[in-house]
Coordinates of C-alpha atoms in Angstrom, one line a residue:
M1 CA -12.3 -6.2 -13.3
A2 CA -9.9 -3.9 -11.4
A3 CA -10.8 -3.1 -7.8
P4 CA -13.1 -0.1 -7.7
K5 CA -11.3 3.2 -7.1
K6 CA -11.7 4.9 -3.8
V7 CA -12.3 8.7 -4.1
C8 CA -11.5 11.4 -1.5
I9 CA -12.5 15.0 -1.9
V10 CA -10.0 17.2 -0.1
G11 CA -12.1 20.2 0.9
S12 CA -15.8 20.9 1.5
G13 CA -16.4 24.6 0.9
N14 CA -18.9 25.9 -1.6
W15 CA -17.1 24.5 -4.7
G16 CA -16.0 21.3 -2.9
S17 CA -19.6 20.5 -1.8
A18 CA -20.9 21.2 -5.4
I19 CA -18.3 18.8 -6.7
A20 CA -19.1 16.2 -4.0
K21 CA -22.7 16.2 -5.3
I22 CA -21.5 15.2 -8.8
V23 CA -18.7 12.8 -7.7
G24 CA -21.0 11.1 -5.2
A25 CA -23.7 10.5 -7.7
N26 CA -21.3 9.3 -10.3
A27 CA -19.5 7.0 -7.9
A28 CA -22.8 5.4 -6.7
K29 CA -23.7 4.3 -10.2
N30 CA -20.4 3.5 -11.8
A31 CA -18.7 0.1 -10.9
K32 CA -15.3 1.6 -11.6
F33 CA -15.6 3.6 -8.3
D34 CA -16.0 2.6 -4.7
N35 CA -19.5 3.5 -3.5
T36 CA -18.3 5.6 -0.6
V37 CA -16.8 9.0 -1.4
K38 CA -15.0 10.5 1.6
M39 CA -15.0 14.3 1.9
W40 CA -12.5 15.9 4.3
V41 CA -14.4 18.6 6.2
F42 CA -12.5 21.1 8.4
E43 CA -14.5 20.6 11.6
E44 CA -16.6 23.6 12.6
T45 CA -19.5 24.1 15.0
V46 CA -22.7 25.2 13.3
N47 CA -25.7 26.0 15.6
G48 CA -24.1 24.0 18.4
R49 CA -23.5 20.9 16.2
K50 CA -20.4 19.5 14.5
L51 CA -20.5 20.2 10.8
T52 CA -19.5 16.7 9.9
E53 CA -22.4 15.3 12.0
I54 CA -24.9 17.6 10.2
I55 CA -23.5 16.5 6.8
N56 CA -23.6 12.8 7.6
S57 CA -27.1 12.8 9.2
E58 CA -28.8 15.4 7.0
H59 CA -26.7 15.1 3.8
E60 CA -26.4 18.9 3.5
N61 CA -23.4 21.2 4.0
V62 CA -25.6 23.8 5.8
K63 CA -22.7 26.3 6.0
Y64 CA -21.2 26.3 2.5
L65 CA -23.8 24.9 0.2
P66 CA -27.2 25.3 2.0
G67 CA -30.3 24.1 0.3
H68 CA -28.6 21.3 -1.7
K69 CA -28.8 17.6 -0.7
L70 CA -25.5 15.7 -1.0
P71 CA -25.7 12.1 -2.1
A72 CA -26.0 9.8 0.9
N73 CA -22.8 8.0 -0.1
V74 CA -20.7 11.1 0.5
L75 CA -19.1 10.7 4.0
A76 CA -17.8 13.7 5.8
V77 CA -14.6 12.9 7.7
P78 CA -13.0 15.5 10.0
D79 CA -9.5 13.9 10.1
L80 CA -7.6 14.7 6.9
V81 CA -5.3 11.6 7.1
E82 CA -8.1 9.2 7.7
A83 CA -10.1 10.7 4.8
S84 CA -7.2 10.5 2.3
S85 CA -5.0 7.5 3.3
D86 CA -6.8 4.8 1.2
A87 CA -7.9 7.0 -1.7
D88 CA -7.0 6.1 -5.3
I89 CA -8.2 9.5 -6.5
L90 CA -7.7 12.7 -4.6
V91 CA -9.8 15.7 -5.6
F92 CA -8.2 18.9 -4.2
V93 CA -10.7 21.7 -3.8
I94 CA -9.5 24.0 -1.0
P95 CA -8.5 27.7 -1.1
H96 CA -4.9 27.9 -2.4
Q97 CA -3.6 29.5 0.8
F98 CA -4.1 26.1 2.5
V99 CA -2.4 23.9 0.0
G100 CA 1.0 23.7 1.7
K101 CA -0.4 22.8 5.1
V102 CA -2.7 20.1 3.7
C103 CA 0.1 18.5 1.7
D104 CA 2.4 18.5 4.7
T105 CA -0.3 16.7 6.7
I106 CA -0.8 13.9 4.2
K107 CA 2.7 13.6 2.8
G108 CA 3.9 9.9 3.0
K109 CA 0.4 8.8 4.3
I110 CA -1.3 8.4 1.0
K111 CA -1.0 5.8 -1.8
N112 CA 2.0 6.3 -4.0
D113 CA 0.0 5.6 -7.1
A114 CA -2.9 7.8 -6.2
L115 CA -4.1 10.2 -8.9
G116 CA -4.6 13.8 -7.9
I117 CA -6.9 16.4 -9.6
S118 CA -6.7 20.1 -8.6
L119 CA -9.8 22.3 -8.8
I120 CA -7.9 25.1 -7.1
K121 CA -7.7 28.5 -8.9
G122 CA -4.5 30.3 -7.9
V123 CA -0.8 30.3 -8.4
D124 CA 2.2 30.2 -6.1
E125 CA 5.3 32.3 -6.3
G126 CA 8.3 30.0 -6.8
P127 CA 12.0 31.0 -6.8
D128 CA 12.0 31.2 -10.6
G129 CA 8.6 32.8 -11.1
L130 CA 5.1 31.4 -11.4
K131 CA 4.4 28.0 -9.9
L132 CA 1.2 26.1 -10.7
I133 CA -0.7 24.8 -7.7
S134 CA -0.9 21.3 -9.3
D135 CA 2.9 21.4 -9.6
V136 CA 3.2 22.4 -5.9
I137 CA 1.0 19.4 -4.9
Q138 CA 2.8 17.0 -7.3
E139 CA 6.2 18.0 -5.8
K140 CA 5.1 17.8 -2.2
L141 CA 3.3 14.5 -2.5
G142 CA 5.0 12.8 -5.4
I143 CA 1.7 11.9 -7.1
T144 CA 0.5 12.5 -10.7
M145 CA -1.6 15.6 -11.0
S146 CA -4.3 16.8 -13.4
V147 CA -6.5 19.9 -13.2
L148 CA -10.1 20.8 -13.7
M149 CA -11.0 24.4 -14.6
G150 CA -14.0 26.1 -16.2
A151 CA -16.7 28.7 -16.2
N152 CA -18.2 27.1 -13.1
I153 CA -19.9 29.0 -10.3
A154 CA -20.5 26.5 -7.5
N155 CA -24.1 27.3 -6.9
E156 CA -25.0 27.0 -10.6
V157 CA -23.2 23.6 -10.8
A158 CA -25.1 22.5 -7.7
D159 CA -28.4 23.7 -9.2
E160 CA -27.6 21.4 -12.2
K161 CA -27.6 24.3 -14.6
F162 CA -25.7 23.6 -17.8
C163 CA -22.0 24.2 -17.4
E164 CA -18.9 23.2 -19.3
T165 CA -15.5 22.5 -17.8
T166 CA -12.1 21.4 -18.9
I167 CA -9.8 18.7 -17.5
G168 CA -6.1 19.1 -18.2
C169 CA -4.4 15.7 -18.0
K170 CA -1.2 14.5 -19.6
N171 CA -2.2 10.8 -19.5
K172 CA -5.1 9.8 -21.8
N173 CA -6.2 6.9 -19.6
H174 CA -6.2 9.0 -16.4
G175 CA -8.1 11.7 -18.3
A176 CA -10.8 9.2 -19.4
L177 CA -11.3 7.9 -15.9
L178 CA -11.5 11.4 -14.4
K179 CA -14.0 12.4 -17.0
E180 CA -16.2 9.4 -16.0
L181 CA -16.0 10.6 -12.4
M182 CA -16.8 14.2 -13.1
Q183 CA -19.1 14.4 -16.2
T184 CA -22.9 14.6 -15.9
S185 CA -25.6 15.5 -18.5
N186 CA -25.4 19.1 -17.2
F187 CA -21.7 19.3 -16.4
R188 CA -19.9 18.7 -19.7
V189 CA -16.2 17.8 -19.5
T190 CA -13.6 18.2 -22.3
V191 CA -10.2 16.6 -21.7
V192 CA -7.1 18.2 -23.1
E193 CA -3.4 17.4 -22.5
E194 CA -2.2 20.9 -21.8
Y195 CA -2.9 21.0 -18.1
D196 CA -0.7 24.0 -17.5
V197 CA -2.5 26.2 -20.0
V198 CA -5.9 25.2 -18.4
E199 CA -4.6 26.0 -15.0
I200 CA -3.1 29.4 -15.7
C201 CA -6.3 30.6 -17.3
G202 CA -8.2 29.5 -14.3
A203 CA -5.9 31.3 -11.9
L204 CA -5.4 34.6 -13.6
K205 CA -9.1 35.2 -14.2
N206 CA -9.8 35.9 -10.5
I207 CA -7.5 39.0 -10.7
V208 CA -9.5 40.3 -13.6
A209 CA -12.8 39.6 -11.7
V210 CA -11.6 42.0 -9.0
G211 CA -11.1 44.7 -11.6
A212 CA -14.6 44.0 -12.9
G213 CA -16.0 44.5 -9.4
F214 CA -14.1 47.9 -9.1
C215 CA -15.9 49.0 -12.4
D216 CA -19.3 48.1 -10.9
G217 CA -18.5 49.8 -7.6
L218 CA -17.4 53.0 -9.5
G219 CA -20.6 52.9 -11.5
F220 CA -18.9 52.6 -14.9
G221 CA -20.9 51.2 -17.9
D222 CA -20.8 47.9 -19.6
N223 CA -18.3 49.1 -22.2
T224 CA -15.7 49.9 -19.6
K225 CA -16.2 46.6 -17.8
A226 CA -16.0 44.8 -21.2
A227 CA -12.7 46.5 -21.9
V228 CA -11.4 45.2 -18.5
I229 CA -12.6 41.7 -19.2
S230 CA -11.7 41.6 -22.9
C231 CA -9.3 38.7 -22.3
G232 CA -12.6 37.0 -23.2
V233 CA -12.1 33.6 -21.6
A234 CA -15.6 32.1 -20.8
D235 CA -14.5 31.3 -17.2
L236 CA -13.4 34.9 -16.8
I237 CA -16.6 36.4 -18.0
T238 CA -18.8 34.2 -15.8
T239 CA -16.7 35.1 -12.7
C240 CA -16.8 38.8 -13.5
Y241 CA -20.6 38.9 -13.5
G242 CA -21.4 36.3 -10.8
G243 CA -18.5 35.4 -8.6
R244 CA -17.3 36.3 -5.1
N245 CA -14.2 38.2 -6.3
R246 CA -16.4 40.6 -8.3
K247 CA -18.9 41.0 -5.4
V248 CA -16.3 41.8 -2.8
A249 CA -14.4 44.2 -5.1
E250 CA -17.6 46.1 -5.7
A251 CA -18.3 46.4 -2.0
F252 CA -14.7 47.5 -1.4
V253 CA -15.4 50.6 -3.6
R254 CA -18.8 51.3 -2.1
T255 CA -18.1 50.8 1.6
G256 CA -14.4 51.8 1.9
K257 CA -13.8 48.8 4.1
S258 CA -10.7 46.6 3.6
I259 CA -10.7 43.4 1.6
E260 CA -10.1 41.4 4.8
E261 CA -13.1 43.0 6.6
L262 CA -15.4 42.3 3.6
E263 CA -14.2 38.8 3.3
K264 CA -15.2 38.1 6.9
E265 CA -18.5 39.9 6.5
M266 CA -19.7 38.7 3.2
L267 CA -18.2 35.3 2.6
N268 CA -19.2 33.3 5.7
G269 CA -15.8 31.7 6.0
Q270 CA -15.0 31.3 2.3
K271 CA -11.7 32.7 1.1
L272 CA -11.2 35.2 -1.7
Q273 CA -8.7 34.1 -4.3
G274 CA -8.4 37.2 -6.6
P275 CA -6.4 39.6 -4.3
A276 CA -4.0 36.9 -3.1
T277 CA -3.4 35.8 -6.7
A278 CA -2.8 39.5 -7.7
A279 CA -0.2 39.7 -4.9
E280 CA 1.7 36.6 -6.1
V281 CA 1.5 37.6 -9.8
Y282 CA 2.7 41.1 -8.9
L283 CA 5.8 39.7 -7.1
I284 CA 6.6 37.5 -10.1
L285 CA 6.1 40.4 -12.6
K286 CA 8.3 42.6 -10.5
H287 CA 11.0 39.9 -10.3
K288 CA 11.0 39.8 -14.1
N289 CA 10.7 43.5 -14.6
M290 CA 7.4 43.0 -16.5
V291 CA 4.9 45.0 -14.3
D292 CA 4.4 47.6 -17.1
K293 CA 3.2 45.0 -19.5
F294 CA 0.3 44.0 -17.3
P295 CA -1.4 47.2 -16.2
L296 CA -4.6 45.5 -15.1
F297 CA -2.9 43.1 -12.8
N298 CA -0.7 45.9 -11.4
A299 CA -3.7 48.2 -10.8
V300 CA -5.6 45.5 -8.9
Y301 CA -2.6 44.8 -6.8
Q302 CA -1.9 48.5 -6.0
I303 CA -5.5 49.1 -5.1
C304 CA -5.9 46.0 -2.9
F305 CA -2.6 46.2 -1.1
E306 CA -0.8 49.5 -1.6
G307 CA -3.7 51.9 -0.7
H308 CA -3.9 53.2 -4.3
P309 CA -7.2 55.0 -4.7
V310 CA -9.7 52.8 -6.5
T311 CA -11.1 55.9 -8.3
E312 CA -8.0 55.9 -10.4
F313 CA -8.5 52.3 -11.5
I314 CA -9.4 53.1 -15.1
S315 CA -6.7 55.8 -15.5
C316 CA -4.1 53.2 -14.4
L317 CA -5.2 51.2 -17.5
Q318 CA -5.5 54.0 -19.9
N319 CA -1.8 54.7 -19.9
H320 CA -1.4 51.5 -21.8
P321 CA -3.9 51.6 -24.6
E322 CA -2.0 48.9 -26.6
H323 CA -2.7 46.4 -23.8
M324 CA -6.4 47.1 -23.5

């Protein structure tokens, strides 16, 4: 029997904590995994106490996933290098804005043969266009990467409501191991080899969710919103109705406040992915002279960053009926 694999969850926000609940429970009952699952927690003070101390004594992330008990074998560690250095499997679940810094911190300090899995929805702008976050991590750390993406809203996963998700993994053996770590009776995992397709769908949907929120804020009906989300990916539809990108975009229309202000007010320290992804995708499309082919992505970018009036959101799309 091979030595049990040590698992580290890099990140502990809303989604990271929901995944810690699953991974912790699976590791505790499967001999292939070490019983202790380390979770890197960016140290914060909550009600005068360190967040890691609260998690380790009360087994609850009171800031990002309140009301849910984490398994007792999930250990919150405030030092990133300490959390990750002996891990055989690294589960990356941080806002994509922090990926570079995190990789720089652990580079050369983790196992060479560690497996990485990214749950991060976003893209990076590389010199030649779109760069997948998993590729950024793979290049910086030199480890083999897979991805997990699906129609998963963290609180619903934590509530153990039925959800499906997809792991994209080129290596069948790695895929099978990661499925054992992630799957539960209510969190069903399908493994496919096309990790890049899985990841790009997961990233682009947050831009669409911002558009859906604009529709809600402007008071448009379901038909209009359906046209905006007609890309029809399950993940995309879930996010457009329940997720934080939609919620903040609706408030953006109703309050007139900036995305940054609303992020601070509404998300309790969580980061919004949609507008940032829209900015990166816009730069790539501009670079390739393809902005006109993606009116929805362009409209979301113009409204979020260029002061374009949100009231003109739908007319921005209607100039391109063939793409609706």
